[in-house]
Amino acid sequence: MFVNTENIMSIAMSRNNEAGARLVGVARSTEAASINLIDAVDGTVDALVGLAGVMNGFNRMIASICEEVATAECIEGRYIDANDEAVDALGHAASSLKDQLTSLVRKRASIDKDGRLKGHHCESLHDAYEQAIEAVAELAESCMQMRAAIIRHDLAAEPRSGEAFATAEALIESLRNA
């Protein structure tokens, strides 16, 4: 019986090439998944750093205005926000920022649960989330401080009758008679 070793070698090479091709395919898909993961991590970090920058900018602006409101001269009958539109908007903004803060904290907590992330990925994400969380929290606080400053100013601008009341009951009675 004659065995053609050339045919056997060619079949073996063909099988090895198929296995090799499969290995190369797996390696390429793993590489693509890694690149996609790195892109996702980088994109998330960039977005969070950008969010922190925007929030810090708004925070500086609101803190500056808040200082102006706090030092503004109070003139009887002259209000900053007579209809409480700014007060309501600042309260709503602070509430929305607190909701965003909750979302950011939850997302940060999920970083360590993702088995695909390596140590340096986790560290980058944690740092970026910390920056964003801190910036959002500071802005929410600034909104509440600004709201309080406007309310304080406008309460101080309320017209006064000049009448002093000896007791709370006397004040209440005066209000009932008004």
Short mmCIF file of C-alpha atoms in Angstrom, two decimals:
data_model
loop_
_atom_site.label_atom_id
_atom_site.label_comp_id
_atom_site.label_asym_id
_atom_site.label_seq_id
_atom_site.Cartn_x
_atom_site.Cartn_y
_atom_site.Cartn_z
CA MET A 1 0.00 0.00 0.00
CA PHE A 2 1.36 3.27 -1.03
CA VAL A 3 0.90 6.24 1.37
CA ASN A 4 1.22 9.64 -0.09
CA THR A 5 2.97 11.59 2.66
CA GLU A 6 2.60 14.75 0.70
CA ASN A 7 -1.22 14.46 0.90
CA ILE A 8 -1.09 13.67 4.60
CA MET A 9 1.16 16.70 5.24
CA SER A 10 -1.10 18.92 3.21
CA ILE A 11 -4.19 17.73 5.15
CA ALA A 12 -2.35 18.22 8.46
CA MET A 13 -1.23 21.69 7.39
CA SER A 14 -4.76 22.50 6.28
CA ARG A 15 -6.16 21.43 9.66
CA ASN A 16 -3.47 23.38 11.50
CA ASN A 17 -4.18 26.39 9.35
CA GLU A 18 -7.87 26.21 10.25
CA ALA A 19 -6.99 25.97 13.93
CA GLY A 20 -4.48 28.77 13.50
CA ALA A 21 -7.06 30.86 11.70
CA ARG A 22 -9.51 30.25 14.54
CA LEU A 23 -6.88 31.26 17.10
CA VAL A 24 -6.07 34.39 15.14
CA GLY A 25 -9.80 35.17 14.92
CA VAL A 26 -10.24 34.76 18.68
CA ALA A 27 -7.17 36.92 19.33
CA ARG A 28 -8.45 39.62 17.00
CA SER A 29 -11.92 39.64 18.57
CA THR A 30 -10.37 39.77 22.05
CA GLU A 31 -8.15 42.63 20.90
CA ALA A 32 -11.16 44.42 19.43
CA ALA A 33 -13.12 43.93 22.65
CA SER A 34 -10.16 45.27 24.63
CA ILE A 35 -9.87 48.28 22.36
CA ASN A 36 -13.63 48.90 22.65
CA LEU A 37 -13.38 48.63 26.44
CA ILE A 38 -10.44 51.04 26.54
CA ASP A 39 -12.36 53.45 24.28
CA ALA A 40 -15.41 53.18 26.57
CA VAL A 41 -13.30 53.80 29.68
CA ASP A 42 -11.51 56.75 28.04
CA GLY A 43 -14.80 58.18 26.79
CA THR A 44 -16.38 57.88 30.24
CA VAL A 45 -13.38 59.48 31.93
CA ASP A 46 -13.37 62.33 29.40
CA ALA A 47 -17.11 62.88 29.83
CA LEU A 48 -16.83 62.92 33.63
CA VAL A 49 -13.87 65.31 33.60
CA GLY A 50 -15.82 67.56 31.20
CA LEU A 51 -18.89 67.40 33.47
CA ALA A 52 -16.74 68.34 36.47
CA GLY A 53 -15.30 71.28 34.54
CA VAL A 54 -18.72 72.60 33.56
CA MET A 55 -20.07 72.16 37.08
CA ASN A 56 -17.02 73.94 38.55
CA GLY A 57 -17.56 76.83 36.12
CA PHE A 58 -21.22 77.17 37.10
CA ASN A 59 -20.23 76.91 40.76
CA ARG A 60 -17.77 79.81 40.46
CA MET A 61 -20.39 81.91 38.69
CA ILE A 62 -23.11 81.18 41.26
CA ALA A 63 -20.72 81.74 44.19
CA SER A 64 -19.80 85.14 42.74
CA ILE A 65 -23.44 86.16 42.31
CA CYS A 66 -24.27 84.81 45.77
CA GLU A 67 -21.58 87.05 47.26
CA GLU A 68 -23.08 90.05 45.44
CA VAL A 69 -26.54 89.21 46.76
CA ALA A 70 -25.23 88.78 50.31
CA THR A 71 -23.51 92.18 50.24
CA ALA A 72 -26.27 94.03 48.34
CA GLU A 73 -27.88 96.94 50.13
CA CYS A 74 -31.39 96.14 51.35
CA ILE A 75 -33.88 98.83 50.49
CA GLU A 76 -37.36 98.49 51.83
CA GLY A 77 -39.75 97.29 49.14
CA ARG A 78 -36.99 96.49 46.60
CA TYR A 79 -36.74 92.76 46.06
CA ILE A 80 -34.30 90.68 44.08
CA ASP A 81 -36.93 88.03 43.38
CA ALA A 82 -40.38 89.41 44.15
CA ASN A 83 -42.21 86.46 42.57
CA ASP A 84 -39.85 83.77 43.89
CA GLU A 85 -39.04 82.65 40.36
CA ALA A 86 -35.29 82.51 40.98
CA VAL A 87 -35.80 80.91 44.40
CA ASP A 88 -37.97 78.20 42.84
CA ALA A 89 -35.56 77.66 39.93
CA LEU A 90 -32.58 77.36 42.28
CA GLY A 91 -34.49 74.87 44.44
CA HIS A 92 -35.38 72.84 41.36
CA ALA A 93 -31.77 72.99 40.10
CA ALA A 94 -30.43 71.80 43.46
CA SER A 95 -32.93 68.94 43.49
CA SER A 96 -31.96 67.89 39.95
CA LEU A 97 -28.27 68.07 40.86
CA LYS A 98 -28.91 65.86 43.90
CA ASP A 99 -30.62 63.32 41.62
CA GLN A 100 -27.62 63.44 39.29
CA LEU A 101 -25.35 63.00 42.30
CA THR A 102 -27.23 59.85 43.32
CA SER A 103 -26.86 58.48 39.78
CA LEU A 104 -23.12 59.21 39.73
CA VAL A 105 -22.60 57.51 43.10
CA ARG A 106 -24.47 54.41 41.90
CA LYS A 107 -22.45 54.25 38.69
CA ARG A 108 -19.20 54.67 40.60
CA ALA A 109 -20.20 51.77 42.87
CA SER A 110 -20.64 49.50 39.83
CA ILE A 111 -17.05 49.98 38.62
CA ASP A 112 -15.57 47.31 40.86
CA LYS A 113 -18.29 44.84 39.90
CA ASP A 114 -17.27 44.82 36.22
CA GLY A 115 -14.82 41.93 35.80
CA ARG A 116 -13.58 43.26 32.45
CA LEU A 117 -11.97 46.29 34.07
CA LYS A 118 -8.35 46.09 35.16
CA GLY A 119 -6.89 47.94 38.15
CA HIS A 120 -5.76 51.00 36.19
CA HIS A 121 -9.16 51.23 34.47
CA CYS A 122 -10.89 51.16 37.86
CA GLU A 123 -8.53 53.77 39.26
CA SER A 124 -9.09 56.15 36.32
CA LEU A 125 -12.85 55.72 36.53
CA HIS A 126 -12.94 56.16 40.32
CA ASP A 127 -10.85 59.36 40.07
CA ALA A 128 -13.07 60.79 37.32
CA TYR A 129 -16.26 59.90 39.18
CA GLU A 130 -14.86 61.51 42.36
CA GLN A 131 -14.14 64.74 40.47
CA ALA A 132 -17.63 64.78 38.96
CA ILE A 133 -19.36 63.87 42.23
CA GLU A 134 -17.48 66.58 44.13
CA ALA A 135 -18.26 69.21 41.49
CA VAL A 136 -21.96 68.31 41.32
CA ALA A 137 -22.26 68.28 45.13
CA GLU A 138 -20.58 71.69 45.40
CA LEU A 139 -22.86 73.15 42.74
CA ALA A 140 -25.97 71.80 44.49
CA GLU A 141 -24.75 73.38 47.72
CA SER A 142 -24.04 76.70 45.95
CA CYS A 143 -27.57 76.71 44.49
CA MET A 144 -29.01 76.27 47.97
CA GLN A 145 -26.75 79.00 49.38
CA MET A 146 -27.78 81.37 46.59
CA ARG A 147 -31.43 80.55 47.22
CA ALA A 148 -31.00 81.29 50.92
CA ALA A 149 -29.16 84.56 50.20
CA ILE A 150 -32.01 85.76 47.96
CA ILE A 151 -34.63 84.81 50.54
CA ARG A 152 -32.67 86.58 53.32
CA HIS A 153 -32.31 89.70 51.18
CA ASP A 154 -35.95 89.79 50.18
CA LEU A 155 -37.13 89.20 53.75
CA ALA A 156 -34.94 92.09 54.90
CA ALA A 157 -36.48 94.25 52.15
CA GLU A 158 -40.02 93.63 53.43
CA PRO A 159 -41.70 96.88 54.43
CA ARG A 160 -41.89 97.27 58.20
CA SER A 161 -44.50 99.19 60.10
CA GLY A 162 -41.94 100.16 62.68
CA GLU A 163 -44.26 98.81 65.33
CA ALA A 164 -42.56 96.62 67.93
CA PHE A 165 -44.46 93.78 69.52
CA ALA A 166 -43.82 92.69 73.07
CA THR A 167 -45.09 89.15 72.51
CA ALA A 168 -45.75 86.72 69.70
CA GLU A 169 -49.44 86.86 70.54
CA ALA A 170 -49.45 90.62 69.97
CA LEU A 171 -47.84 90.11 66.58
CA ILE A 172 -50.37 87.45 65.63
CA GLU A 173 -53.25 89.65 66.73
CA SER A 174 -51.86 92.51 64.64
CA LEU A 175 -51.65 90.26 61.59
CA ARG A 176 -55.23 89.08 62.08
CA ASN A 177 -56.48 92.64 62.21
CA ALA A 178 -54.58 93.70 59.10
#
